């Protein structure tokens, strides 16, 4: 009873904040040129665009655990920092810092909260498009065991390659895929090894006035357990201004097409992003 009450209160708070925030953003959109917000929305759909941003992504997952009564909140703070390293190349740093609250995930363990494991990716990307209009980036990804609780992280160092390729059309479409693979190479010997492939095909459509609808599969294959986890995410976002600050609001839902027996069944996602475009 206590678990269900806590879950209900937290979910209502998350939804209430997002419902209040989105209309506020839409109300401010008139003070910024439509062409500018549409260009920013296009850049946001590109994981390796030359746009400094700080997404704060709140995820809620439900139906976790052996009894399907566990749930999890994850606030991913994800700064994206592009750096020009030569006349022809950019380096884009993408960091994921997870702050987690979870309950009834592990039998008899109760709830846990704190910092999870940090993921750091670096993409080296040519500034020019290919002859067919594609852009791409590749580099290393590093898993850092920063979790403040044994049940919030893998207690393993991991590393591997990451790559992304995408194309954006004049009609507002963005399509492509991001992938990485992480192997563990150090850490606690009594914890399981990491050998996981991440695949994220994505499709987005700009609707004008800074609005975008996107669909993505954030799939992970665990080679040790021979198990897929495949959430289908559908989201709507809008770029606008709060005072003088450019921001993006996003809300969406996901359904797990495949997951381990104790994995989640469905989830929600709300993202607030601070945008820092280059001054012209």
PDB file of C-alpha atoms in Angstrom:
ATOM      1  CA  UNK A   1       0.000   0.000   0.000  1.00  0.00           C
ATOM      2  CA  UNK A   2       2.817   2.395   0.923  1.00  0.00           C
ATOM      3  CA  UNK A   3       4.622   1.559  -2.324  1.00  0.00           C
ATOM      4  CA  UNK A   4       1.544   2.184  -4.464  1.00  0.00           C
ATOM      5  CA  UNK A   5       0.791   5.482  -2.696  1.00  0.00           C
ATOM      6  CA  UNK A   6       4.357   6.697  -3.161  1.00  0.00           C
ATOM      7  CA  UNK A   7       4.288   5.731  -6.841  1.00  0.00           C
ATOM      8  CA  UNK A   8       0.994   7.511  -7.414  1.00  0.00           C
ATOM      9  CA  UNK A   9       2.173  10.722  -5.758  1.00  0.00           C
ATOM     10  CA  UNK A  10       5.481  10.809  -7.661  1.00  0.00           C
ATOM     11  CA  UNK A  11       3.794  10.135 -10.985  1.00  0.00           C
ATOM     12  CA  UNK A  12       1.208  12.863 -10.419  1.00  0.00           C
ATOM     13  CA  UNK A  13       3.964  15.335  -9.524  1.00  0.00           C
ATOM     14  CA  UNK A  14       5.966  14.529 -12.669  1.00  0.00           C
ATOM     15  CA  UNK A  15       2.930  14.818 -14.923  1.00  0.00           C
ATOM     16  CA  UNK A  16       1.729  18.024 -13.252  1.00  0.00           C
ATOM     17  CA  UNK A  17       5.084  19.744 -13.753  1.00  0.00           C
ATOM     18  CA  UNK A  18       5.149  18.792 -17.418  1.00  0.00           C
ATOM     19  CA  UNK A  19       1.520  19.750 -18.088  1.00  0.00           C
ATOM     20  CA  UNK A  20       2.179  23.165 -16.545  1.00  0.00           C
ATOM     21  CA  UNK A  21       5.464  23.666 -18.362  1.00  0.00           C
ATOM     22  CA  UNK A  22       4.392  22.860 -21.919  1.00  0.00           C
ATOM     23  CA  UNK A  23       1.662  25.518 -22.228  1.00  0.00           C
ATOM     24  CA  UNK A  24       4.041  28.057 -20.700  1.00  0.00           C
ATOM     25  CA  UNK A  25       6.569  27.338 -23.432  1.00  0.00           C
ATOM     26  CA  UNK A  26       3.980  27.539 -26.202  1.00  0.00           C
ATOM     27  CA  UNK A  27       2.788  30.891 -24.913  1.00  0.00           C
ATOM     28  CA  UNK A  28       6.259  32.378 -25.279  1.00  0.00           C
ATOM     29  CA  UNK A  29       6.862  31.152 -28.836  1.00  0.00           C
ATOM     30  CA  UNK A  30       5.548  34.288 -30.511  1.00  0.00           C
ATOM     31  CA  UNK A  31       8.590  36.300 -29.385  1.00  0.00           C
ATOM     32  CA  UNK A  32      11.003  34.222 -31.495  1.00  0.00           C
ATOM     33  CA  UNK A  33      11.103  33.911 -35.281  1.00  0.00           C
ATOM     34  CA  UNK A  34       9.506  30.748 -36.655  1.00  0.00           C
ATOM     35  CA  UNK A  35      12.428  30.051 -39.005  1.00  0.00           C
ATOM     36  CA  UNK A  36      14.845  30.166 -36.076  1.00  0.00           C
ATOM     37  CA  UNK A  37      12.877  27.778 -33.862  1.00  0.00           C
ATOM     38  CA  UNK A  38      12.383  25.406 -36.788  1.00  0.00           C
ATOM     39  CA  UNK A  39      16.144  25.366 -37.390  1.00  0.00           C
ATOM     40  CA  UNK A  40      16.771  24.652 -33.708  1.00  0.00           C
ATOM     41  CA  UNK A  41      14.185  21.859 -33.755  1.00  0.00           C
ATOM     42  CA  UNK A  42      15.990  20.393 -36.772  1.00  0.00           C
ATOM     43  CA  UNK A  43      19.322  20.545 -34.948  1.00  0.00           C
ATOM     44  CA  UNK A  44      17.801  18.872 -31.870  1.00  0.00           C
ATOM     45  CA  UNK A  45      16.733  15.938 -34.056  1.00  0.00           C
ATOM     46  CA  UNK A  46      20.409  15.506 -35.021  1.00  0.00           C
ATOM     47  CA  UNK A  47      22.463  13.856 -32.223  1.00  0.00           C
ATOM     48  CA  UNK A  48      25.708  15.346 -33.587  1.00  0.00           C
ATOM     49  CA  UNK A  49      24.570  18.849 -34.564  1.00  0.00           C
ATOM     50  CA  UNK A  50      26.782  21.828 -33.694  1.00  0.00           C
ATOM     51  CA  UNK A  51      24.375  22.856 -30.936  1.00  0.00           C
ATOM     52  CA  UNK A  52      25.294  23.089 -27.270  1.00  0.00           C
ATOM     53  CA  UNK A  53      22.378  21.839 -25.191  1.00  0.00           C
ATOM     54  CA  UNK A  54      21.564  20.438 -21.751  1.00  0.00           C
ATOM     55  CA  UNK A  55      18.649  17.982 -21.910  1.00  0.00           C
ATOM     56  CA  UNK A  56      17.135  16.926 -18.568  1.00  0.00           C
ATOM     57  CA  UNK A  57      15.212  13.774 -19.393  1.00  0.00           C
ATOM     58  CA  UNK A  58      12.822  12.299 -16.812  1.00  0.00           C
ATOM     59  CA  UNK A  59      11.921   8.659 -17.482  1.00  0.00           C
ATOM     60  CA  UNK A  60       9.310   6.623 -15.639  1.00  0.00           C
ATOM     61  CA  UNK A  61       9.185   2.838 -16.094  1.00  0.00           C
ATOM     62  CA  UNK A  62       6.512   0.576 -14.630  1.00  0.00           C
ATOM     63  CA  UNK A  63       5.836  -3.150 -14.274  1.00  0.00           C
ATOM     64  CA  UNK A  64       9.381  -4.087 -13.224  1.00  0.00           C
ATOM     65  CA  UNK A  65      10.428  -7.004 -11.019  1.00  0.00           C
ATOM     66  CA  UNK A  66       9.321 -10.576 -10.432  1.00  0.00           C
ATOM     67  CA  UNK A  67       5.875  -9.416  -9.255  1.00  0.00           C
ATOM     68  CA  UNK A  68       5.566  -6.656 -11.910  1.00  0.00           C
ATOM     69  CA  UNK A  69       4.937  -4.107  -9.131  1.00  0.00           C
ATOM     70  CA  UNK A  70       8.292  -2.333  -9.262  1.00  0.00           C
ATOM     71  CA  UNK A  71       8.842   1.089 -10.800  1.00  0.00           C
ATOM     72  CA  UNK A  72      11.737   3.385 -11.563  1.00  0.00           C
ATOM     73  CA  UNK A  73      12.344   7.106 -12.086  1.00  0.00           C
ATOM     74  CA  UNK A  74      15.506   8.122 -13.938  1.00  0.00           C
ATOM     75  CA  UNK A  75      16.460  11.759 -14.471  1.00  0.00           C
ATOM     76  CA  UNK A  76      19.167  11.771 -17.137  1.00  0.00           C
ATOM     77  CA  UNK A  77      21.181  14.994 -17.258  1.00  0.00           C
ATOM     78  CA  UNK A  78      22.710  14.891 -20.744  1.00  0.00           C
ATOM     79  CA  UNK A  79      24.961  17.824 -21.701  1.00  0.00           C
ATOM     80  CA  UNK A  80      25.882  17.907 -25.399  1.00  0.00           C
ATOM     81  CA  UNK A  81      28.968  19.981 -26.229  1.00  0.00           C
ATOM     82  CA  UNK A  82      30.257  20.318 -29.805  1.00  0.00           C
ATOM     83  CA  UNK A  83      33.852  21.471 -30.306  1.00  0.00           C
ATOM     84  CA  UNK A  84      35.449  22.473 -33.594  1.00  0.00           C
ATOM     85  CA  UNK A  85      38.797  20.628 -33.699  1.00  0.00           C
ATOM     86  CA  UNK A  86      39.824  21.578 -37.240  1.00  0.00           C
ATOM     87  CA  UNK A  87      38.576  23.287 -40.355  1.00  0.00           C
ATOM     88  CA  UNK A  88      36.818  20.087 -41.429  1.00  0.00           C
ATOM     89  CA  UNK A  89      35.967  18.210 -38.208  1.00  0.00           C
ATOM     90  CA  UNK A  90      33.885  18.581 -35.056  1.00  0.00           C
ATOM     91  CA  UNK A  91      34.082  16.585 -31.852  1.00  0.00           C
ATOM     92  CA  UNK A  92      30.747  16.192 -30.057  1.00  0.00           C
ATOM     93  CA  UNK A  93      30.747  15.202 -26.393  1.00  0.00           C
ATOM     94  CA  UNK A  94      27.555  13.513 -25.167  1.00  0.00           C
ATOM     95  CA  UNK A  95      27.365  12.655 -21.456  1.00  0.00           C
ATOM     96  CA  UNK A  96      24.565  10.831 -19.613  1.00  0.00           C
ATOM     97  CA  UNK A  97      24.449  11.345 -15.838  1.00  0.00           C
ATOM     98  CA  UNK A  98      21.529   9.330 -14.355  1.00  0.00           C
ATOM     99  CA  UNK A  99      19.834  10.218 -11.068  1.00  0.00           C
ATOM    100  CA  UNK A 100      17.659   7.281 -10.037  1.00  0.00           C
ATOM    101  CA  UNK A 101      14.836   6.405  -7.663  1.00  0.00           C
ATOM    102  CA  UNK A 102      13.512   2.842  -7.816  1.00  0.00           C
ATOM    103  CA  UNK A 103      11.264   0.691  -5.643  1.00  0.00           C
ATOM    104  CA  UNK A 104      10.413  -3.034  -5.534  1.00  0.00           C
ATOM    105  CA  UNK A 105      12.897  -3.780  -8.317  1.00  0.00           C
ATOM    106  CA  UNK A 106      14.805  -6.407  -6.348  1.00  0.00           C
ATOM    107  CA  UNK A 107      12.911  -8.770  -4.000  1.00  0.00           C
ATOM    108  CA  UNK A 108      13.245  -7.715  -0.381  1.00  0.00           C
ATOM    109  CA  UNK A 109      15.565  -4.799  -1.153  1.00  0.00           C
ATOM    110  CA  UNK A 110      12.989  -1.989  -0.829  1.00  0.00           C
ATOM    111  CA  UNK A 111      13.823   1.261  -2.591  1.00  0.00           C
ATOM    112  CA  UNK A 112      17.096   2.827  -3.682  1.00  0.00           C
ATOM    113  CA  UNK A 113      17.995   6.329  -4.824  1.00  0.00           C
ATOM    114  CA  UNK A 114      21.135   8.089  -5.942  1.00  0.00           C
ATOM    115  CA  UNK A 115      23.540   8.392  -8.832  1.00  0.00           C
ATOM    116  CA  UNK A 116      23.766   5.666 -11.469  1.00  0.00           C
ATOM    117  CA  UNK A 117      26.623   4.808 -13.828  1.00  0.00           C
ATOM    118  CA  UNK A 118      27.741   7.620 -16.168  1.00  0.00           C
ATOM    119  CA  UNK A 119      28.041   7.034 -19.930  1.00  0.00           C
ATOM    120  CA  UNK A 120      30.413   9.273 -21.910  1.00  0.00           C
ATOM    121  CA  UNK A 121      30.466   9.285 -25.726  1.00  0.00           C
ATOM    122  CA  UNK A 122      32.690  11.240 -28.122  1.00  0.00           C
ATOM    123  CA  UNK A 123      31.736  11.551 -31.790  1.00  0.00           C
ATOM    124  CA  UNK A 124      34.218  12.792 -34.379  1.00  0.00           C
ATOM    125  CA  UNK A 125      32.150  14.131 -37.255  1.00  0.00           C
ATOM    126  CA  UNK A 126      33.032  15.823 -40.569  1.00  0.00           C
ATOM    127  CA  UNK A 127      31.492  19.270 -40.936  1.00  0.00           C
ATOM    128  CA  UNK A 128      30.553  18.668 -44.568  1.00  0.00           C
ATOM    129  CA  UNK A 129      27.735  16.362 -45.633  1.00  0.00           C
ATOM    130  CA  UNK A 130      28.436  13.396 -47.873  1.00  0.00           C
ATOM    131  CA  UNK A 131      27.616  13.671 -51.576  1.00  0.00           C
ATOM    132  CA  UNK A 132      24.234  12.055 -50.905  1.00  0.00           C
ATOM    133  CA  UNK A 133      23.408  14.396 -48.007  1.00  0.00           C
ATOM    134  CA  UNK A 134      24.237  12.177 -45.029  1.00  0.00           C
ATOM    135  CA  UNK A 135      26.103  13.199 -41.899  1.00  0.00           C
ATOM    136  CA  UNK A 136      27.910  10.791 -39.604  1.00  0.00           C
ATOM    137  CA  UNK A 137      30.101  10.577 -36.551  1.00  0.00           C
ATOM    138  CA  UNK A 138      32.093   7.883 -34.781  1.00  0.00           C
ATOM    139  CA  UNK A 139      34.263   7.523 -31.719  1.00  0.00           C
ATOM    140  CA  UNK A 140      34.570   5.857 -28.301  1.00  0.00           C
ATOM    141  CA  UNK A 141      31.992   5.302 -25.567  1.00  0.00           C
ATOM    142  CA  UNK A 142      32.968   4.805 -21.910  1.00  0.00           C
ATOM    143  CA  UNK A 143      30.893   3.409 -19.035  1.00  0.00           C
ATOM    144  CA  UNK A 144      32.026   4.824 -15.679  1.00  0.00           C
ATOM    145  CA  UNK A 145      30.963   3.016 -12.445  1.00  0.00           C
ATOM    146  CA  UNK A 146      29.774   6.069 -10.507  1.00  0.00           C
ATOM    147  CA  UNK A 147      26.677   4.475  -8.895  1.00  0.00           C
ATOM    148  CA  UNK A 148      26.191   5.389  -5.250  1.00  0.00           C
ATOM    149  CA  UNK A 149      24.353   2.119  -4.510  1.00  0.00           C
ATOM    150  CA  UNK A 150      25.249  -1.433  -5.584  1.00  0.00           C
ATOM    151  CA  UNK A 151      21.739  -1.873  -7.018  1.00  0.00           C
ATOM    152  CA  UNK A 152      21.912   1.281  -9.149  1.00  0.00           C
ATOM    153  CA  UNK A 153      24.918   0.301 -11.248  1.00  0.00           C
ATOM    154  CA  UNK A 154      26.983  -2.503 -12.730  1.00  0.00           C
ATOM    155  CA  UNK A 155      30.153  -1.816 -10.682  1.00  0.00           C
ATOM    156  CA  UNK A 156      32.119  -2.342 -13.908  1.00  0.00           C
ATOM    157  CA  UNK A 157      34.206  -0.149 -16.178  1.00  0.00           C
ATOM    158  CA  UNK A 158      33.213  -0.541 -19.809  1.00  0.00           C
ATOM    159  CA  UNK A 159      34.266   0.804 -23.196  1.00  0.00           C
ATOM    160  CA  UNK A 160      33.702   0.306 -26.894  1.00  0.00           C
ATOM    161  CA  UNK A 161      32.902   2.036 -30.202  1.00  0.00           C
ATOM    162  CA  UNK A 162      29.927   4.227 -31.053  1.00  0.00           C
ATOM    163  CA  UNK A 163      28.641   5.492 -34.397  1.00  0.00           C
ATOM    164  CA  UNK A 164      25.742   7.539 -35.739  1.00  0.00           C
ATOM    165  CA  UNK A 165      24.539   8.301 -39.275  1.00  0.00           C
ATOM    166  CA  UNK A 166      21.538  10.349 -40.370  1.00  0.00           C
ATOM    167  CA  UNK A 167      19.982  12.360 -43.153  1.00  0.00           C
ATOM    168  CA  UNK A 168      17.779  15.455 -42.939  1.00  0.00           C
ATOM    169  CA  UNK A 169      15.522  16.450 -45.830  1.00  0.00           C
ATOM    170  CA  UNK A 170      14.186  19.790 -47.008  1.00  0.00           C
ATOM    171  CA  UNK A 171      10.661  18.575 -46.167  1.00  0.00           C
ATOM    172  CA  UNK A 172      11.434  18.281 -42.450  1.00  0.00           C
ATOM    173  CA  UNK A 173      12.260  14.585 -42.125  1.00  0.00           C
ATOM    174  CA  UNK A 174      15.186  13.249 -40.100  1.00  0.00           C
ATOM    175  CA  UNK A 175      16.050   9.562 -40.214  1.00  0.00           C
ATOM    176  CA  UNK A 176      19.038   7.522 -39.169  1.00  0.00           C
ATOM    177  CA  UNK A 177      20.474   5.335 -36.442  1.00  0.00           C
ATOM    178  CA  UNK A 178      22.866   5.448 -33.503  1.00  0.00           C
ATOM    179  CA  UNK A 179      24.711   2.390 -32.207  1.00  0.00           C
ATOM    180  CA  UNK A 180      27.348   1.414 -29.694  1.00  0.00           C
ATOM    181  CA  UNK A 181      28.817  -1.668 -28.105  1.00  0.00           C
ATOM    182  CA  UNK A 182      30.232  -1.819 -24.588  1.00  0.00           C
ATOM    183  CA  UNK A 183      32.456  -4.502 -23.089  1.00  0.00           C
ATOM    184  CA  UNK A 184      33.473  -4.428 -19.437  1.00  0.00           C
ATOM    185  CA  UNK A 185      37.224  -4.504 -18.799  1.00  0.00           C
ATOM    186  CA  UNK A 186      37.572  -3.864 -15.047  1.00  0.00           C
ATOM    187  CA  UNK A 187      35.556  -3.606 -11.858  1.00  0.00           C
ATOM    188  CA  UNK A 188      34.121  -5.822  -9.153  1.00  0.00           C
ATOM    189  CA  UNK A 189      34.892  -9.474  -9.910  1.00  0.00           C
ATOM    190  CA  UNK A 190      31.691 -10.731  -8.291  1.00  0.00           C
ATOM    191  CA  UNK A 191      29.499  -8.727 -10.704  1.00  0.00           C
ATOM    192  CA  UNK A 192      28.465  -9.987 -14.138  1.00  0.00           C
ATOM    193  CA  UNK A 193      30.443  -8.999 -17.216  1.00  0.00           C
ATOM    194  CA  UNK A 194      29.009  -6.416 -19.614  1.00  0.00           C
ATOM    195  CA  UNK A 195      28.759  -7.317 -23.297  1.00  0.00           C
ATOM    196  CA  UNK A 196      25.926  -5.237 -24.741  1.00  0.00           C
ATOM    197  CA  UNK A 197      24.945  -3.753 -28.089  1.00  0.00           C
ATOM    198  CA  UNK A 198      22.772  -0.631 -28.243  1.00  0.00           C
ATOM    199  CA  UNK A 199      20.818   0.152 -31.435  1.00  0.00           C
ATOM    200  CA  UNK A 200      18.668   3.268 -31.840  1.00  0.00           C
ATOM    201  CA  UNK A 201      17.003   3.737 -35.223  1.00  0.00           C
ATOM    202  CA  UNK A 202      15.092   7.020 -35.205  1.00  0.00           C
ATOM    203  CA  UNK A 203      12.632   8.965 -37.342  1.00  0.00           C
ATOM    204  CA  UNK A 204      11.490  12.553 -36.787  1.00  0.00           C
ATOM    205  CA  UNK A 205       9.215  14.979 -38.653  1.00  0.00           C
ATOM    206  CA  UNK A 206       9.328  18.728 -38.204  1.00  0.00           C
ATOM    207  CA  UNK A 207       5.804  20.187 -38.088  1.00  0.00           C
ATOM    208  CA  UNK A 208       6.719  23.877 -38.161  1.00  0.00           C
ATOM    209  CA  UNK A 209       6.655  26.498 -35.382  1.00  0.00           C
ATOM    210  CA  UNK A 210       9.434  24.589 -33.593  1.00  0.00           C
ATOM    211  CA  UNK A 211       7.349  21.418 -33.241  1.00  0.00           C
ATOM    212  CA  UNK A 212       8.608  17.872 -33.891  1.00  0.00           C
ATOM    213  CA  UNK A 213       7.195  14.360 -33.630  1.00  0.00           C
ATOM    214  CA  UNK A 214       9.704  11.550 -33.320  1.00  0.00           C
ATOM    215  CA  UNK A 215       9.752   7.773 -33.045  1.00  0.00           C
ATOM    216  CA  UNK A 216      12.714   5.698 -31.876  1.00  0.00           C
ATOM    217  CA  UNK A 217      13.600   2.164 -30.833  1.00  0.00           C
ATOM    218  CA  UNK A 218      16.189   2.274 -28.027  1.00  0.00           C
ATOM    219  CA  UNK A 219      17.129  -1.390 -28.269  1.00  0.00           C
ATOM    220  CA  UNK A 220      19.765  -3.176 -26.192  1.00  0.00           C
ATOM    221  CA  UNK A 221      20.962  -6.735 -26.723  1.00  0.00           C
ATOM    222  CA  UNK A 222      22.658  -8.383 -23.739  1.00  0.00           C
ATOM    223  CA  UNK A 223      25.027 -10.958 -25.222  1.00  0.00           C
ATOM    224  CA  UNK A 224      25.674 -12.535 -21.828  1.00  0.00           C
ATOM    225  CA  UNK A 225      21.972 -13.225 -21.166  1.00  0.00           C
ATOM    226  CA  UNK A 226      21.052 -13.464 -24.888  1.00  0.00           C
ATOM    227  CA  UNK A 227      18.155 -11.087 -24.237  1.00  0.00           C
ATOM    228  CA  UNK A 228      16.724  -8.047 -26.042  1.00  0.00           C
ATOM    229  CA  UNK A 229      15.222  -5.004 -24.359  1.00  0.00           C
ATOM    230  CA  UNK A 230      13.266  -3.012 -26.981  1.00  0.00           C
ATOM    231  CA  UNK A 231      11.251   0.040 -25.946  1.00  0.00           C
ATOM    232  CA  UNK A 232       9.316   1.864 -28.676  1.00  0.00           C
ATOM    233  CA  UNK A 233       9.325   5.600 -27.877  1.00  0.00           C
ATOM    234  CA  UNK A 234       6.915   8.127 -29.395  1.00  0.00           C
ATOM    235  CA  UNK A 235       7.273  11.803 -28.421  1.00  0.00           C
ATOM    236  CA  UNK A 236       6.231  15.349 -29.292  1.00  0.00           C
ATOM    237  CA  UNK A 237       8.498  18.342 -28.689  1.00  0.00           C
ATOM    238  CA  UNK A 238       8.446  22.111 -29.109  1.00  0.00           C
ATOM    239  CA  UNK A 239      11.213  24.725 -29.165  1.00  0.00           C
ATOM    240  CA  UNK A 240      10.355  28.087 -27.627  1.00  0.00           C
ATOM    241  CA  UNK A 241      11.708  30.784 -25.296  1.00  0.00           C
ATOM    242  CA  UNK A 242      11.362  31.292 -21.562  1.00  0.00           C
ATOM    243  CA  UNK A 243      12.323  34.913 -21.097  1.00  0.00           C
ATOM    244  CA  UNK A 244      15.624  35.169 -22.964  1.00  0.00           C
ATOM    245  CA  UNK A 245      16.441  31.452 -22.690  1.00  0.00           C
ATOM    246  CA  UNK A 246      15.822  29.143 -25.640  1.00  0.00           C
ATOM    247  CA  UNK A 247      14.391  25.819 -24.496  1.00  0.00           C
ATOM    248  CA  UNK A 248      12.649  22.696 -25.728  1.00  0.00           C
ATOM    249  CA  UNK A 249       9.816  20.789 -24.043  1.00  0.00           C
ATOM    250  CA  UNK A 250       9.133  17.164 -24.900  1.00  0.00           C
ATOM    251  CA  UNK A 251       6.577  14.617 -23.713  1.00  0.00           C
ATOM    252  CA  UNK A 252       6.041  11.044 -24.767  1.00  0.00           C
ATOM    253  CA  UNK A 253       5.349   7.420 -23.910  1.00  0.00           C
ATOM    254  CA  UNK A 254       6.912   4.075 -24.586  1.00  0.00           C
ATOM    255  CA  UNK A 255       5.907   0.445 -24.779  1.00  0.00           C
ATOM    256  CA  UNK A 256       8.366  -2.416 -24.367  1.00  0.00           C
ATOM    257  CA  UNK A 257       8.124  -4.706 -27.392  1.00  0.00           C
ATOM    258  CA  UNK A 258      10.548  -7.098 -25.706  1.00  0.00           C
ATOM    259  CA  UNK A 259      12.233  -7.212 -22.295  1.00  0.00           C
ATOM    260  CA  UNK A 260      13.521  -9.720 -19.725  1.00  0.00           C
ATOM    261  CA  UNK A 261      10.905 -11.418 -17.530  1.00  0.00           C
ATOM    262  CA  UNK A 262      11.571  -8.917 -14.737  1.00  0.00           C
ATOM    263  CA  UNK A 263      11.885  -5.939 -17.112  1.00  0.00           C
ATOM    264  CA  UNK A 264       9.494  -2.985 -17.494  1.00  0.00           C
ATOM    265  CA  UNK A 265       6.249  -3.095 -19.473  1.00  0.00           C
ATOM    266  CA  UNK A 266       5.635   0.571 -20.280  1.00  0.00           C
ATOM    267  CA  UNK A 267       6.954   4.033 -19.474  1.00  0.00           C
ATOM    268  CA  UNK A 268       6.720   7.803 -19.848  1.00  0.00           C
ATOM    269  CA  UNK A 269       9.300  10.421 -20.805  1.00  0.00           C
ATOM    270  CA  UNK A 270       9.374  14.172 -20.212  1.00  0.00           C
ATOM    271  CA  UNK A 271      12.370  16.245 -21.338  1.00  0.00           C
ATOM    272  CA  UNK A 272      13.284  19.868 -20.684  1.00  0.00           C
ATOM    273  CA  UNK A 273      16.265  21.084 -22.710  1.00  0.00           C
ATOM    274  CA  UNK A 274      18.300  24.270 -22.375  1.00  0.00           C
ATOM    275  CA  UNK A 275      19.577  25.427 -25.792  1.00  0.00           C
ATOM    276  CA  UNK A 276      22.680  27.506 -26.452  1.00  0.00           C
ATOM    277  CA  UNK A 277      22.949  28.112 -30.211  1.00  0.00           C
ATOM    278  CA  UNK A 278      25.989  29.823 -31.668  1.00  0.00           C
ATOM    279  CA  UNK A 279      25.621  33.588 -31.939  1.00  0.00           C
ATOM    280  CA  UNK A 280      25.600  34.798 -35.494  1.00  0.00           C
TER     281      UNK A 280
END
